[in-house]
Structures are given as structure tokens and as C-alpha cells.
XYZ file of C-alpha atoms in Angstrom:
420
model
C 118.669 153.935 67.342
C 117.216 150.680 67.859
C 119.870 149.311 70.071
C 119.955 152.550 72.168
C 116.162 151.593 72.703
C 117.036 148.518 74.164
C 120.084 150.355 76.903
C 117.762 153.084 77.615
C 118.199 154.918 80.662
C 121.583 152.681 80.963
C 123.503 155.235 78.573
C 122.345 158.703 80.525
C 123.153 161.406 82.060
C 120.200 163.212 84.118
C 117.064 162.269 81.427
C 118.678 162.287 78.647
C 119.232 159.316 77.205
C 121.936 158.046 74.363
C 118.758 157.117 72.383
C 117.653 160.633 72.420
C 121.162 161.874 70.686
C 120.530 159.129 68.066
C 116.430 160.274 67.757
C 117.652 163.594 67.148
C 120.276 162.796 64.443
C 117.788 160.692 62.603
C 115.090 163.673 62.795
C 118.099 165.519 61.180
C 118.632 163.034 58.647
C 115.440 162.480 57.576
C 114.051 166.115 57.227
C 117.313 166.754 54.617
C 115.987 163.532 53.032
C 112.877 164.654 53.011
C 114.215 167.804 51.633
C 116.465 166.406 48.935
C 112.966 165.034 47.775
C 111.220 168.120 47.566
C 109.004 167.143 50.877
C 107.238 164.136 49.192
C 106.891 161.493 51.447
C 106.233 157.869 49.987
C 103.779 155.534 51.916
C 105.153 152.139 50.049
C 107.050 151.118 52.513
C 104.365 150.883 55.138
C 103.473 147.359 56.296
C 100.338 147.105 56.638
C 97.298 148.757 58.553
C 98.491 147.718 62.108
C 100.552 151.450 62.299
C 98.126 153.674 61.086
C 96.998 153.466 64.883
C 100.118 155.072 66.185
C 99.032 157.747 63.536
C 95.848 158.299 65.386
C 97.086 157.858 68.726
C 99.608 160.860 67.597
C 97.104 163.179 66.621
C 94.115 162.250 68.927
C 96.640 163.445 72.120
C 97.778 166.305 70.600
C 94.287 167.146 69.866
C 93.638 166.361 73.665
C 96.103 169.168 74.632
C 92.967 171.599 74.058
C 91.151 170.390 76.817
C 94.060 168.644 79.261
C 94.431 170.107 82.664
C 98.078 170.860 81.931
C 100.092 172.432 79.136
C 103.469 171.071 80.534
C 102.653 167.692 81.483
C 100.827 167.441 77.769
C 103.901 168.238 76.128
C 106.067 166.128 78.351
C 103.645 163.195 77.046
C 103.531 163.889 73.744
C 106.949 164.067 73.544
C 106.929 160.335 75.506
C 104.316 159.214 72.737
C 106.775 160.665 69.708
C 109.815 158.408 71.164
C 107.509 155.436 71.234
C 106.543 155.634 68.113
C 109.592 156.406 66.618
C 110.957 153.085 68.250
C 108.504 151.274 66.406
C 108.388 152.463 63.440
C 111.810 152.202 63.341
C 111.623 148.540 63.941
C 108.731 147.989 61.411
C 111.036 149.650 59.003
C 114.240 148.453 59.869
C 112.782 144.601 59.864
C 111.621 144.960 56.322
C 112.999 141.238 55.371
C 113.465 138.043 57.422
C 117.370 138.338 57.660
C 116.957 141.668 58.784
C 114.685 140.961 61.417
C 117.109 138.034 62.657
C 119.855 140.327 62.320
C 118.290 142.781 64.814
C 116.988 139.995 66.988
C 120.454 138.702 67.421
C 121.709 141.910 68.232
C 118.652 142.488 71.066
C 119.240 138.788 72.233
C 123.137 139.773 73.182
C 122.107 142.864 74.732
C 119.020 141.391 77.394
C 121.485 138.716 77.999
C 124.170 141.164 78.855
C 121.566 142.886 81.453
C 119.854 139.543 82.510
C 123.940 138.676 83.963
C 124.020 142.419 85.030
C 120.544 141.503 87.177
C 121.744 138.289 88.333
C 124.871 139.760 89.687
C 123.247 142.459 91.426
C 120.852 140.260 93.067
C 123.493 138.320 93.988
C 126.451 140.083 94.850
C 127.216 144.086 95.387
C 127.284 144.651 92.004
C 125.399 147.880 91.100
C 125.337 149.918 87.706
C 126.493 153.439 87.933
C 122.800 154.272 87.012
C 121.476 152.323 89.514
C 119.275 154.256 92.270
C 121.394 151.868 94.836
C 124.578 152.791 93.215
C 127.338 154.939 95.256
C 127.904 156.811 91.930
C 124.594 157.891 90.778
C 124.897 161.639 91.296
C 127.627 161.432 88.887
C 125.184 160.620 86.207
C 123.086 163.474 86.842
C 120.184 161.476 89.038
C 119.138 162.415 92.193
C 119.422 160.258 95.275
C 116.527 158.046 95.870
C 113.643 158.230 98.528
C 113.245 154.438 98.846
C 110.210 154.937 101.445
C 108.601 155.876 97.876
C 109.005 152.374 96.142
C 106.558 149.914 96.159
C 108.753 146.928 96.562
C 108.673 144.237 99.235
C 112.359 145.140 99.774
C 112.040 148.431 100.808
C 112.784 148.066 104.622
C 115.016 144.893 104.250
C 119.071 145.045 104.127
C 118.377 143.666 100.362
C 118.026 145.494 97.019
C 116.108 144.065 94.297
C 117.687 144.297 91.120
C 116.940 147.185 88.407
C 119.359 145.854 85.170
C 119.148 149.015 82.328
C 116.351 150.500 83.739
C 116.278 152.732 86.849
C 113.036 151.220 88.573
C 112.552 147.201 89.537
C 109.064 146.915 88.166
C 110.470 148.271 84.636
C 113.269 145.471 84.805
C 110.602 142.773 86.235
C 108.204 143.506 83.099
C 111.186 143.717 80.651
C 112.293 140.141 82.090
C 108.428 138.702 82.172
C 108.547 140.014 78.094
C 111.629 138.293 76.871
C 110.824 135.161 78.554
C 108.434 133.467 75.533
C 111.802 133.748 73.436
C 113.619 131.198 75.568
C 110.529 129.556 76.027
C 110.108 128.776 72.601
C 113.386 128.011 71.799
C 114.023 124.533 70.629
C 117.601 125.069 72.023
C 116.364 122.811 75.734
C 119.619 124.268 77.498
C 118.771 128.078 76.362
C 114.950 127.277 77.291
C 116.005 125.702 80.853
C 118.856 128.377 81.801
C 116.851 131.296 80.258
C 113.600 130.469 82.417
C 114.806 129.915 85.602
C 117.550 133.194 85.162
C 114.495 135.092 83.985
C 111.930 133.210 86.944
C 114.442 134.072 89.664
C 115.362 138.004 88.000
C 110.883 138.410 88.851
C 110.572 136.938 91.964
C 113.433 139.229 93.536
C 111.994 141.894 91.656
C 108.794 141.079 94.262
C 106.001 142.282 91.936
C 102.770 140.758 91.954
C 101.788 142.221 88.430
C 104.597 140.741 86.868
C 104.555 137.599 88.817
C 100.938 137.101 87.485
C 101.897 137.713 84.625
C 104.936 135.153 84.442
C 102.188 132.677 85.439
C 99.827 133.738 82.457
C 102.727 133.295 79.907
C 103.677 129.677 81.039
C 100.183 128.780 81.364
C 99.591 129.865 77.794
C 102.909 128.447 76.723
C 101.895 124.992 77.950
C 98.398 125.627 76.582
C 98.665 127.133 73.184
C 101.900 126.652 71.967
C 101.485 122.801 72.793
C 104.926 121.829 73.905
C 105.690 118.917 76.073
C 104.461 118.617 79.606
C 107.785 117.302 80.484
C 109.708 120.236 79.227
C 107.832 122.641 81.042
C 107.913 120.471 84.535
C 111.320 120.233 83.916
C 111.614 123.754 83.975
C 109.414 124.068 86.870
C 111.049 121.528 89.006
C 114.498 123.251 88.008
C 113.282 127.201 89.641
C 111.490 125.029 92.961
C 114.623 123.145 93.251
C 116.676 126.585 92.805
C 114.540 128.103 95.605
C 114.358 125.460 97.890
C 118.327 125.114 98.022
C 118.188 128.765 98.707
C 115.748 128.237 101.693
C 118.193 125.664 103.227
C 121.160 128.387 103.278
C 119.029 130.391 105.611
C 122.237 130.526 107.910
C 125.035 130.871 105.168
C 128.032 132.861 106.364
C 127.409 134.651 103.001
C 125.735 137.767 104.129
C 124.414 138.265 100.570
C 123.444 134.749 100.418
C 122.154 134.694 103.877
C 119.844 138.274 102.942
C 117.965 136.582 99.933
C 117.502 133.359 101.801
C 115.402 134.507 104.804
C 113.557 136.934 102.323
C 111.912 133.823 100.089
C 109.599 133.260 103.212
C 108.313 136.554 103.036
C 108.194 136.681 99.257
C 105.799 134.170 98.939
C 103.533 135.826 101.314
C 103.885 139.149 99.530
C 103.259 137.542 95.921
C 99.796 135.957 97.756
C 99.332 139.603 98.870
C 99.256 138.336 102.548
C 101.504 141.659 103.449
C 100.973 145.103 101.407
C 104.199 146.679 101.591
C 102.928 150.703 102.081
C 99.278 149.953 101.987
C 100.086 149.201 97.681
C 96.872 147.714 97.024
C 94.675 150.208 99.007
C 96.821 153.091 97.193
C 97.099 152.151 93.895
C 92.999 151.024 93.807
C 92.483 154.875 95.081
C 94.494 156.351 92.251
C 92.286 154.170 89.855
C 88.896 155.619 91.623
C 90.263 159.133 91.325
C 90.980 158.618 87.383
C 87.707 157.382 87.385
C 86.761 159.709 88.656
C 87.415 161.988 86.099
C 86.554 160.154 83.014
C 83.263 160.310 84.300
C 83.672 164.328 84.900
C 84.779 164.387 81.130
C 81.989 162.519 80.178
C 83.812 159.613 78.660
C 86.069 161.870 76.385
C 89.185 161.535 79.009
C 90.912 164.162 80.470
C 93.718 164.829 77.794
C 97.692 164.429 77.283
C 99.195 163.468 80.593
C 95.990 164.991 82.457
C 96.255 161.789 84.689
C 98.949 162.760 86.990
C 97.538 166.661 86.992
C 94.211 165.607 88.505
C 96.030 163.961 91.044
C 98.224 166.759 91.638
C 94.742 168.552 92.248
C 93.590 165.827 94.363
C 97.231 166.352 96.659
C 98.935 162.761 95.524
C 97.443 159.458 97.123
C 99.459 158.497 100.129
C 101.014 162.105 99.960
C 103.439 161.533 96.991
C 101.765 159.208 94.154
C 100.794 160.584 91.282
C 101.423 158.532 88.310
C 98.292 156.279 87.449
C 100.099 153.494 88.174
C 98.127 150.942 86.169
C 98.941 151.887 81.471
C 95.637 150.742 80.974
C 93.277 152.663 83.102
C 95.879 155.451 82.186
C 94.565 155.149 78.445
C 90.901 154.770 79.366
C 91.452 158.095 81.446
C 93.381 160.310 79.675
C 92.564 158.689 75.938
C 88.584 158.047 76.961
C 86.513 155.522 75.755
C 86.589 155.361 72.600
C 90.158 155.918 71.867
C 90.722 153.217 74.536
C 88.432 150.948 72.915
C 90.376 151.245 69.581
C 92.928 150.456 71.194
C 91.693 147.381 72.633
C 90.654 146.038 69.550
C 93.944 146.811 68.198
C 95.940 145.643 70.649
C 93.843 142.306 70.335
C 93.732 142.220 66.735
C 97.724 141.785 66.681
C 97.315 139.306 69.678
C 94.742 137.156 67.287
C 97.007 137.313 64.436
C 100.095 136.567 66.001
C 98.388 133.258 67.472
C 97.081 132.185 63.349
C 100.920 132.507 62.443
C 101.684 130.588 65.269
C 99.618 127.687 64.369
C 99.537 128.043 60.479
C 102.654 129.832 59.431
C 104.844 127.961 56.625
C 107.962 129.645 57.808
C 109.358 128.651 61.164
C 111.383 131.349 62.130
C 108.465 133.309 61.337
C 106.313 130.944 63.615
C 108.684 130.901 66.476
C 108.507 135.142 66.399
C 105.339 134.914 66.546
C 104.866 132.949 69.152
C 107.351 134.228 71.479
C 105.737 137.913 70.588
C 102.257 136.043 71.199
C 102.856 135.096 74.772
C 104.976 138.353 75.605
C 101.605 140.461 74.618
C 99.459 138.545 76.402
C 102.070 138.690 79.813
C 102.186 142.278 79.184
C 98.404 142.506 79.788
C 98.653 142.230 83.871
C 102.484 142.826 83.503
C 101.850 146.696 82.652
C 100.087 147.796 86.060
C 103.118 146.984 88.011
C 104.995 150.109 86.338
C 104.148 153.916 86.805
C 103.393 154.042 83.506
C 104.890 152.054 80.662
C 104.094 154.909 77.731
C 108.038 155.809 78.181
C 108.789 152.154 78.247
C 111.141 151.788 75.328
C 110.722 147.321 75.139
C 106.947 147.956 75.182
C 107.457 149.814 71.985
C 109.733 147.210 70.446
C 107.254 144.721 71.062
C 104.730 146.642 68.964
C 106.796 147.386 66.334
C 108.075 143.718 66.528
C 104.571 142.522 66.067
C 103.808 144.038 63.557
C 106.732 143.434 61.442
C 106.382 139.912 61.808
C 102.813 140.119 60.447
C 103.722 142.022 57.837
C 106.584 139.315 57.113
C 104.052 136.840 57.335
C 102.192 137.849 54.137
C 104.921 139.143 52.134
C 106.019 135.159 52.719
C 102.447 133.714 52.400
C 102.134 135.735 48.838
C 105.113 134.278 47.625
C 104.044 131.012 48.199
């Protein structure tokens, strides 16, 4: 189920998902299980306190469906926050020893670098997955051809389409990319660190968002910073994605159409990452569906306006720009619809993990263990700015695998520390 986590929408037909066959034959499994042992269910196996949140997040939104503006889009939600949590509790579960956990990182690692060649060559070439939303074939698959006046993408009203790997939206792939970067980062493998950066690096500027981009900055920043490696490695890196760039400036008249496409676009890139053009009027849009959410919170008196009450207030409202609805930034999504005090446990929480991650990092005697948790360090703390470039990231299957992975490690950790 795990794996099918990582495809996602990749393995679909319409919105349902391979991963949601495999959910629903573990449900199966499990209730017989549970069943077979006369409905007793055995907390032993739970590592640690770190996932007694997703308990309360669980219960406090289905509680919220009392007072949410909209029965449907509560249970669509709920059912988003179920999957989530079911991803990582899976991997919390799954990654109950060190081998295991290497076992299933191995298994991820093949799998992002199977779609980080599938991005390349569709930034590249004409590549496209059937899934794609720029794919000839995608009514095939049950999905419904795309308005692309509705993205919010630099790319929108040039000849060239941005890449979208597994997932069916850019900003999903860009924030997937800007996450598994730390793991080639902090590889001591210099070859898998250079190649993986600058793949990665290239895969997020094409993808043109400024969240992620920020966010790409953060993690090297940090990288340099806090996991102390060389200066030299990282310049090398550095110098490796100008040099890439600036070799693709100077084939600004290749007879390569493709080629010639991504070329004349870097100009306008830069100015778009600066925020020197706002493709759509982005900025203005996306701070109005912030002051409507707002907004509301206030109206609810800090409690927030329920399960998936977010995109019904803006329903209410008409859409901003006359067809956005989503909240468009996961955090003031939680403040809104979770309210203050929810979102501030989940601050702390989300923080907590952050702060622990960083000890093992520094003062972990097991360095597999260490490099986890540093990779998982910087990809939390990317994710931060990362997350407002999506929709909404609470159906974003590698957001949940990062929890879960987290967790795990820190769990790992002290089964490791107690030993010795």
C-alpha cells in the first residue's frame, strides 16, 4: 500500500487510485483480524507519542462536521484525512526495524528516480504520461480535459509544458521534487549528490513555482548551515545547475524546437521566480483567498469553520478570480478550518518532530539513522514554504510519508539509543 502511495494518481482511472484498491483490501484484512481477535486491539506496537496527533486530528474534524458549512465537502475531507493517515501509520508500522526501513527506502528511492527520468523527459522532449493533463490520452483514464487558463504556472500561455511526473498538477511534482532533495543531499555518494541536485534543481525551476523555489533555497541554505558539509561540495553543486542553465541560455536559437522553447523561457523564469511578472494576477488572488479564510476564522470566533468548510465559504463568496476555491496555502487551510488551537497543536507538533529530527542529526550513534534524519530534517523544514504552492497538500500522499517517516525514525532512534 505503501508503494501505491508513492505512484498515486499515476495508477488511476477517474479518482480512483490503485492505492485506494490496496486501502480497501487492508481495511478488509484488518477488520477479520481484528475479528479473529475478538475486537481487541493492542497498542504495543505504537511508537511513540508523535501519532497520537493523527488520533486527534481524526476525531477533532469529524467533530467539526457539526458545525462545517458543508456535509459533502466534510466527508470528502475526512475521507482525504483517513488516507493520510493510513499512509502513515502504515509507514510507522511497516518501518518497525532499521532493515525494514532501508528496505522500504530502497524501494521509494527506485520509484522517485523512475518519475524524476519521467520529469526530465517530459521537460525535455514530448514525452507525456497517459495521466498527464497534457497527454493526448487522458480521457482514456477517466480525467477530464484541462482548462489551462486555470493553472497558476508561468507556462500557461507559452508553447511549453512544465512537467507533472506521477502527479496530475506541477506544483504537486515541484514540492515532491523540493522533498526528496535532502536525500541526495546528504548522500555521501558525491556523484548521486551532484546528479540528484541539479536533476531535482532543474525538475523546480521548470516547474516555475515560487513556493517551491523558496523553498529549494531554504533546504540548501540549511544543508550548508546545519548539516555542516563542505563549502566546496555545495559550490560544486551550485556551479554545476548555473553552468547547466547558462549552456541552455546560449542555445536560444537551437534548431531543436524543444530545446529552443525552454531556452528563451529561462529569461522569463527568473523574472517570474523574483515575482517581477504575476502570471493571472497569482499573488493578488491567492492573498484574497487568505483574507476571505480569515475572514471566517474570525466569524467562528477562532474555533474554524469545520471539515473542508474552506472551499464552501468561498463557494459562498463566488470563487476569487471567478473559479478558485481551494485555500491555496495547507497552512492557513488548518488555521481556518482546524482554528486556533488545533492549529497551534499542530505547530508545536509539527516542530517538535523538526527539533528532534535535528538532535539525531547531530548526536545519533547510528549513521543510517543520522543520515534519515537529516535528509527528513531538511525536507520538513522545505515543506514549510513548499506547501502554499499546492491547492492543498491534505491529499498529498509524500506529505504523509514524510510524517510517518519521521516519526519512525525517532522511534528507531530510541529503540537504538536503549540498547546501547
Amino acid at each position: 500500500m505503501i508503494i501505491s502511495a508513492v505512484i498515486g494518481i499515476a495508477v488511476s482511472y477517474g479518482d480512483f487510485y490503485l492505492f485506494h484498491l490496496l486501502l480497501f483490501g487492508l481495511l478488509v484484512i484488518s477488520l477479520i483480524q481484528i475479528k479473529n481477535a475478538n475486537f481487541l486491539l493492542s497498542l504495543k506496537t505504537r511508537s511513540g507519542n508523535y501519532d497520537l496527533f493523527f488520533l486527534a486530528m481524526f476525531f477533532w474534524y469529524a467533530l467539526s462536521i457539526y458545525w462545517a458549512p458543508n456535509m459533502i465537502y466534510a466527508g470528502k475531507y475526512m475521507f482525504y484525512i483517513f488516507c493520510g493517515i493510513a499512509i502513515a501509520q502504515a509507514v510507522i508500522y511497516y518501518a518497525g526495524n532499521l532493515s525494514k526501513m532501508n528496505a522500504l527506502f530502497r524501494i521509494m528511492s527506485i520509484i522517485f528516480l523512475i518519475e524524476i527520468v519521467v520529469a526530465l523527459l517530459e521537460s525535455f522532449t514530448a514525452f507525456r504520461l497517459p495521466i498527464s493533463p497534457y497527454s493526448p490520452w487522458l480521457t482514456f483514464f477517466g480525467k477530464e480535459p484541462v482548462n489551462f487558463e486555470a493553472f497558476d504556472n508561468l507556462f500557461v500561455y507559452s508553447d511549453f509544458r512544465p512537467p507533472t511526473g506521477f502527479h496530475w498538477n506541477t506544483n504537486n511534482l515541484a514540492i515532491t521534487m523540493v522533498m526528496i532533495l535532502p536525500f541526495f543531499l546528504c548522500s555521501h555518494q558525491v556523484l548521486a549528490k551532484m546528479l540528484g541536485s541539479i536533476a531535482i534543481t532543474s525538475i523546480i525551476l521548470l516547474a516555475a513555482s515560487r513556493a517551491v523555489f523558496l523553498g529549494l533555497i531554504i533546504i540548501l541554505c540549511f544543508y550548508l548551515i546545519i548539516i555542516k558539509k563542505k563549502v566546496v561540495t555545495l559550490s560544486i553543486i551550485w556551479f554545476s545547475v548555473i553552468g547547466l542553465f547558462w549552456g541552455m541560455s546560449q542555445l536560444t536559437e537551437s534548431e531543436n524546437p524543444r530545446i529552443n522553447e525552454v531556452a528563451n523561457t529561462l529569461e522569463a523564469l527568473t523574472l517570474y521566480l523574483k515575482g517581477d511578472i504575476d502570471v493571472g494576477g497569482s499573488l493578488e488572488w491567492r492573498g484574497e483567498l487568505v483574507n476571505n479564510g480569515i475572514t471566517a476564522l474570525v466569524k467562528s470566533k477562532g474555533l474554524g469553520v469545520g471539515a473542508g468548510g474552506s472551499v464552501a465559504i468561498q463557494e459562498k463568496i463566488g470563487g476569487v478570480a471567478g473559479r478558485f476555491t481551494s485555500m491555496h496555502n495547507f497552512w492557513i487551510e488548518i488555521l481556518v478550518e482546524g482554528g486556533v488551537v488545533f492549529f497551534s497543536l499542530m505547530i508545536v507538533w509539527y516542530g517538535s518532530i523538526i527539533f528532534n529530527l535535528f538532535k539525531i542529526s547531530k548526536l545519533g550513534s547510528n549513521n543510517q539513522i543520522k543520515y534519515y534524519a537529516s535528509a527528513l530534517l531538511l525536507a520538513m523544514i522545505g515543506f514549510i514554504p513548499a506547501a502554499i504552492a499546492a491547492s492543498s497538500t491534505i491529499y498529498f500522499f509524500p506529505m504523509w510519508i514524510m510524517f510517518g517517516m519521521a516519526i519512525a525514525i525517532i522511534s528507531l532512534h530510541r529503540k537504538v539509543e536503549e540498547i546501547h
